[in-house]
Coordinates of C-alpha atoms in Angstrom, one line a residue:
I67 CA -7.5 5.1 11.2
K68 CA -8.6 5.2 14.9
F69 CA -11.0 7.9 15.8
F70 CA -10.8 9.1 19.4
D71 CA -13.3 11.8 19.9
F72 CA -15.7 14.3 18.1
G73 CA -17.6 17.4 19.1
Q74 CA -18.1 21.1 18.9
T75 CA -15.9 23.9 20.2
D76 CA -17.4 26.8 22.2
Q77 CA -17.1 28.9 19.0
G78 CA -19.3 26.4 17.2
D79 CA -16.6 24.6 15.1
L80 CA -17.0 20.9 14.5
Y81 CA -14.1 18.7 15.1
I82 CA -12.8 15.1 15.0
A83 CA -9.8 13.9 16.9
M84 CA -8.2 10.9 15.3
E85 CA -4.9 9.0 15.2
F86 CA -2.0 10.8 13.4
V87 CA -0.2 8.4 10.9
D88 CA 3.4 9.3 10.1
G89 CA 4.0 7.7 6.8
K90 CA 4.0 8.1 3.0
P91 CA 1.4 7.2 0.3
L92 CA 1.9 4.1 -1.6
A93 CA 1.4 6.5 -4.7
D94 CA 4.7 8.2 -3.8
V95 CA 6.6 4.8 -3.6
I96 CA 5.3 3.6 -7.0
E97 CA 6.1 7.0 -8.6
N98 CA 9.7 7.2 -7.1
E99 CA 10.6 3.5 -7.2
G100 CA 8.6 2.0 -10.0
A101 CA 7.9 -1.8 -9.9
M102 CA 8.2 -3.4 -6.5
S103 CA 9.5 -6.9 -5.7
F104 CA 6.7 -9.7 -5.3
E105 CA 7.8 -10.1 -1.7
R106 CA 7.0 -6.4 -0.9
V107 CA 3.9 -6.3 -3.0
D108 CA 2.7 -9.5 -1.1
R109 CA 3.3 -7.9 2.2
I110 CA 1.4 -4.8 1.4
L111 CA -1.5 -6.5 -0.5
K112 CA -2.0 -8.9 2.5
Q113 CA -2.8 -5.8 4.7
I114 CA -4.8 -4.0 2.3
S115 CA -7.0 -7.0 1.5
G116 CA -7.4 -7.6 5.1
S117 CA -8.7 -4.0 5.9
L118 CA -11.1 -4.3 2.9
H119 CA -12.3 -7.7 3.9
E120 CA -13.1 -6.2 7.4
A121 CA -15.0 -3.2 6.0
H122 CA -17.0 -5.4 3.5
E123 CA -17.9 -7.7 6.4
K124 CA -19.4 -4.6 8.0
G125 CA -21.3 -3.8 4.9
I126 CA -19.0 -0.9 3.9
V127 CA -17.7 -0.5 0.3
H128 CA -14.8 2.0 0.0
R129 CA -15.4 3.1 -3.6
D130 CA -12.1 5.2 -3.8
L131 CA -9.5 2.7 -3.2
K132 CA -6.2 4.0 -4.7
P133 CA -2.4 4.3 -3.9
E134 CA -3.0 7.7 -2.6
N135 CA -5.3 6.3 0.1
V136 CA -2.8 3.7 1.3
I137 CA -0.2 5.0 3.8
L138 CA 2.9 3.1 4.4
T139 CA 4.3 3.5 7.9
T140 CA 6.5 1.9 10.5
R141 CA 5.2 0.2 13.6
A142 CA 7.3 -1.6 16.2
G143 CA 10.3 -1.6 13.7
E144 CA 8.2 -3.2 11.0
E145 CA 8.3 -1.2 7.8
D146 CA 5.4 -1.1 5.2
F147 CA 2.8 -1.3 7.9
V148 CA -0.4 -0.4 6.0
K149 CA -3.1 2.0 6.8
V150 CA -6.1 2.2 4.4
L151 CA -7.5 5.8 4.6
D152 CA -10.2 8.1 3.2
F153 CA -13.5 6.4 3.4
G154 CA -15.0 9.8 2.6
I155 CA -17.2 8.4 -0.2
A156 CA -17.7 4.9 1.2
K157 CA -21.1 3.4 0.9
R158 CA -23.0 1.5 3.6
N159 CA -25.4 -1.3 2.7
D160 CA -28.4 0.1 4.4
A161 CA -31.5 1.9 3.5
A162 CA -30.2 5.5 4.1
D163 CA -27.2 5.0 1.9
A164 CA -29.4 3.3 -0.7
A165 CA -31.7 6.4 -0.7
K166 CA -28.8 8.7 -1.1
E167 CA -27.2 6.5 -3.9
Q168 CA -30.4 6.6 -5.8
K169 CA -30.4 10.4 -5.8
L170 CA -26.8 10.6 -7.0
T171 CA -27.5 8.1 -9.8
Q172 CA -30.7 10.0 -10.8
A173 CA -28.6 13.1 -11.0
G174 CA -26.0 11.3 -13.3
M175 CA -23.2 11.7 -10.7
V176 CA -20.4 9.2 -10.5
L177 CA -18.0 9.3 -7.6
G178 CA -14.4 7.9 -7.6
T179 CA -11.0 8.2 -9.0
P180 CA -11.2 7.3 -12.7
P181 CA -7.8 5.5 -13.2
Y182 CA -8.9 3.1 -10.3
M183 CA -12.7 3.0 -10.8
S184 CA -14.5 -0.3 -11.7
P185 CA -16.6 -0.5 -15.0
E186 CA -19.9 -0.5 -12.9
Q187 CA -18.9 2.7 -11.1
F188 CA -18.9 4.6 -14.4
T189 CA -22.6 3.4 -15.0
G190 CA -24.0 4.5 -11.7
K191 CA -25.0 1.0 -10.8
E192 CA -25.4 -0.2 -7.3
L193 CA -21.8 -1.1 -6.0
G194 CA -20.7 -4.1 -3.9
R195 CA -17.4 -5.4 -2.6
R196 CA -16.4 -6.5 -6.1
S197 CA -16.0 -3.0 -7.2
D198 CA -13.3 -2.5 -4.5
I199 CA -11.7 -5.9 -5.6
Y200 CA -11.4 -4.4 -9.2
S201 CA -9.7 -1.3 -7.8
L202 CA -7.4 -3.6 -5.8
G203 CA -6.5 -5.4 -9.0
V204 CA -5.5 -2.2 -10.5
M205 CA -3.3 -1.2 -7.6
A206 CA -1.7 -4.8 -7.5
Y207 CA -0.9 -4.5 -11.3
E208 CA 0.5 -1.0 -10.8
M209 CA 2.7 -2.2 -7.8
L210 CA 4.1 -5.1 -9.9
T211 CA 4.8 -3.3 -13.1
G212 CA 5.2 0.4 -12.0
K213 CA 2.4 1.5 -14.4
L214 CA -1.3 1.4 -14.8
P215 CA -3.0 -1.4 -16.8
F216 CA -4.9 1.2 -18.9
K217 CA -3.8 4.6 -20.5
A218 CA -6.2 7.5 -20.8
N219 CA -6.2 11.3 -19.9
T220 CA -9.8 12.2 -19.2
P221 CA -12.6 10.8 -17.1
W222 CA -14.4 9.9 -20.4
E223 CA -11.4 8.1 -21.8
W224 CA -11.0 6.3 -18.4
A225 CA -14.5 5.2 -18.6
T226 CA -14.2 3.7 -22.1
Q227 CA -11.0 1.9 -21.1
H228 CA -12.4 0.3 -18.0
M229 CA -15.8 -0.7 -19.6
T230 CA -14.5 -1.9 -23.1
V231 CA -10.8 -2.3 -23.3
Q232 CA -8.7 -5.3 -21.9
P233 CA -5.9 -4.6 -19.6
H234 CA -2.3 -4.3 -21.2
P235 CA -0.6 -7.7 -20.7
F236 CA 2.0 -7.6 -17.9
E237 CA 5.0 -8.0 -20.3
E238 CA 3.7 -5.2 -22.6
T239 CA 3.7 -2.7 -19.7
N240 CA 7.0 -3.9 -18.2
P241 CA 9.2 -6.5 -20.1
M242 CA 10.6 -7.7 -16.9
A243 CA 7.2 -8.7 -15.7
S244 CA 7.9 -12.0 -17.5
Q245 CA 9.5 -13.0 -14.1
I246 CA 6.1 -12.7 -12.2
P247 CA 4.7 -16.1 -11.4
P248 CA 1.7 -17.0 -13.6
H249 CA -0.8 -17.4 -10.8
I250 CA -0.1 -13.9 -9.7
K251 CA -0.9 -12.3 -13.1
E252 CA -4.0 -14.7 -13.4
A253 CA -5.3 -13.3 -9.9
C254 CA -4.9 -9.7 -11.1
M255 CA -6.6 -10.2 -14.4
R256 CA -9.3 -12.0 -12.8
A257 CA -9.9 -9.0 -10.4
L258 CA -9.8 -6.8 -13.5
S259 CA -12.8 -8.7 -15.2
K260 CA -15.4 -6.4 -16.7
D261 CA -18.0 -8.7 -15.6
Q262 CA -18.0 -8.5 -11.7
E263 CA -19.4 -12.0 -11.3
K264 CA -16.1 -13.2 -12.7
R265 CA -14.0 -11.4 -10.1
Q266 CA -13.0 -12.9 -6.7
D267 CA -15.9 -12.9 -4.3
T268 CA -14.0 -11.3 -1.5
A269 CA -10.8 -9.3 -0.9
K270 CA -9.5 -12.3 1.1
A271 CA -10.1 -14.7 -1.8
F272 CA -8.3 -12.2 -3.9
Y273 CA -5.3 -12.2 -1.7
L274 CA -5.2 -16.1 -1.2
E275 CA -5.4 -16.4 -5.0
F276 CA -2.7 -13.9 -5.5
K277 CA -0.4 -15.6 -3.1
G278 CA -1.2 -19.1 -4.3
G279 CA 2.1 -21.1 -4.3
G280 CA 4.1 -18.0 -4.4
A281 CA 5.3 -18.4 -0.8
R282 CA 7.1 -21.6 -1.8
Q283 CA 8.7 -20.2 -4.7
S284 CA 11.9 -18.0 -4.7
V285 CA 11.2 -14.3 -4.5
T286 CA 12.3 -12.6 -7.7
Q287 CA 13.1 -8.9 -7.7
V288 CA 11.2 -7.4 -10.7
P289 CA 13.3 -4.3 -11.9
G290 CA 11.3 -1.1 -12.1
S291 CA 10.8 0.8 -15.2
A292 CA 11.4 4.5 -15.3
P293 CA 9.3 6.4 -12.7
M294 CA 5.8 7.1 -13.9
S295 CA 4.7 10.6 -13.7
L296 CA 1.3 11.0 -12.2
G297 CA 0.9 14.4 -13.5
G298 CA -0.6 13.0 -16.8
Q299 CA -3.2 11.0 -14.8
N300 CA -6.3 12.2 -13.2
S301 CA -5.6 10.8 -9.8
A302 CA -8.0 13.2 -7.9
T303 CA -11.4 12.0 -6.5
E304 CA -13.9 13.2 -9.0
A305 CA -17.6 13.7 -9.4
F306 CA -18.7 14.0 -12.9
V307 CA -21.8 13.7 -14.9
A308 CA -22.3 10.4 -16.6
P309 CA -23.3 10.6 -20.4

């Protein structure tokens, strides 16, 4: 999102003037339409990965990547033009942010949205770009199947799932997912590794692995399952006390 200006009014109110984006959250698309075609997922992931890669190159970790923070809009007649939003709890790799992070960790605070948080986020460990790549893997899985790779209801249940339980196989989540090319599933599962060292090193590497030879294969529409109600998922950004 472009920022144009900031300042303070005569009445003392602080303001930020920024770009207005007329679009809809990716979360709404998944909820209403279910699983997406590989072609559409590829188009959206390419842009999300590019935005993340740029942020990571500047030393910024998003920490709250989720479908609600990805807006699909139209630009110059091109649909599904992506805007990655809400770097509100983003972390910079500098001394000031490191000090702030240490205070939060000492207080037992963990920031993020549980269904999309990496295992290391729940432990209060220092986060790097591979934490965002895990969240990106969750989103890719959800776009391809219409459902999340784990099931839970509370932050503590989500923590257990992300830290100790393997993701549901694609076909178990959506039987039609058998039509998804193997290299796409492998890229997503690698991004969902519990050990961050086993994930792709960069968002760009994730996308290149995801794309693989897919561009040379025929694009197959993966029929969506019944729309998933997000009401049962805790999709709000949360701060809670770690055990």
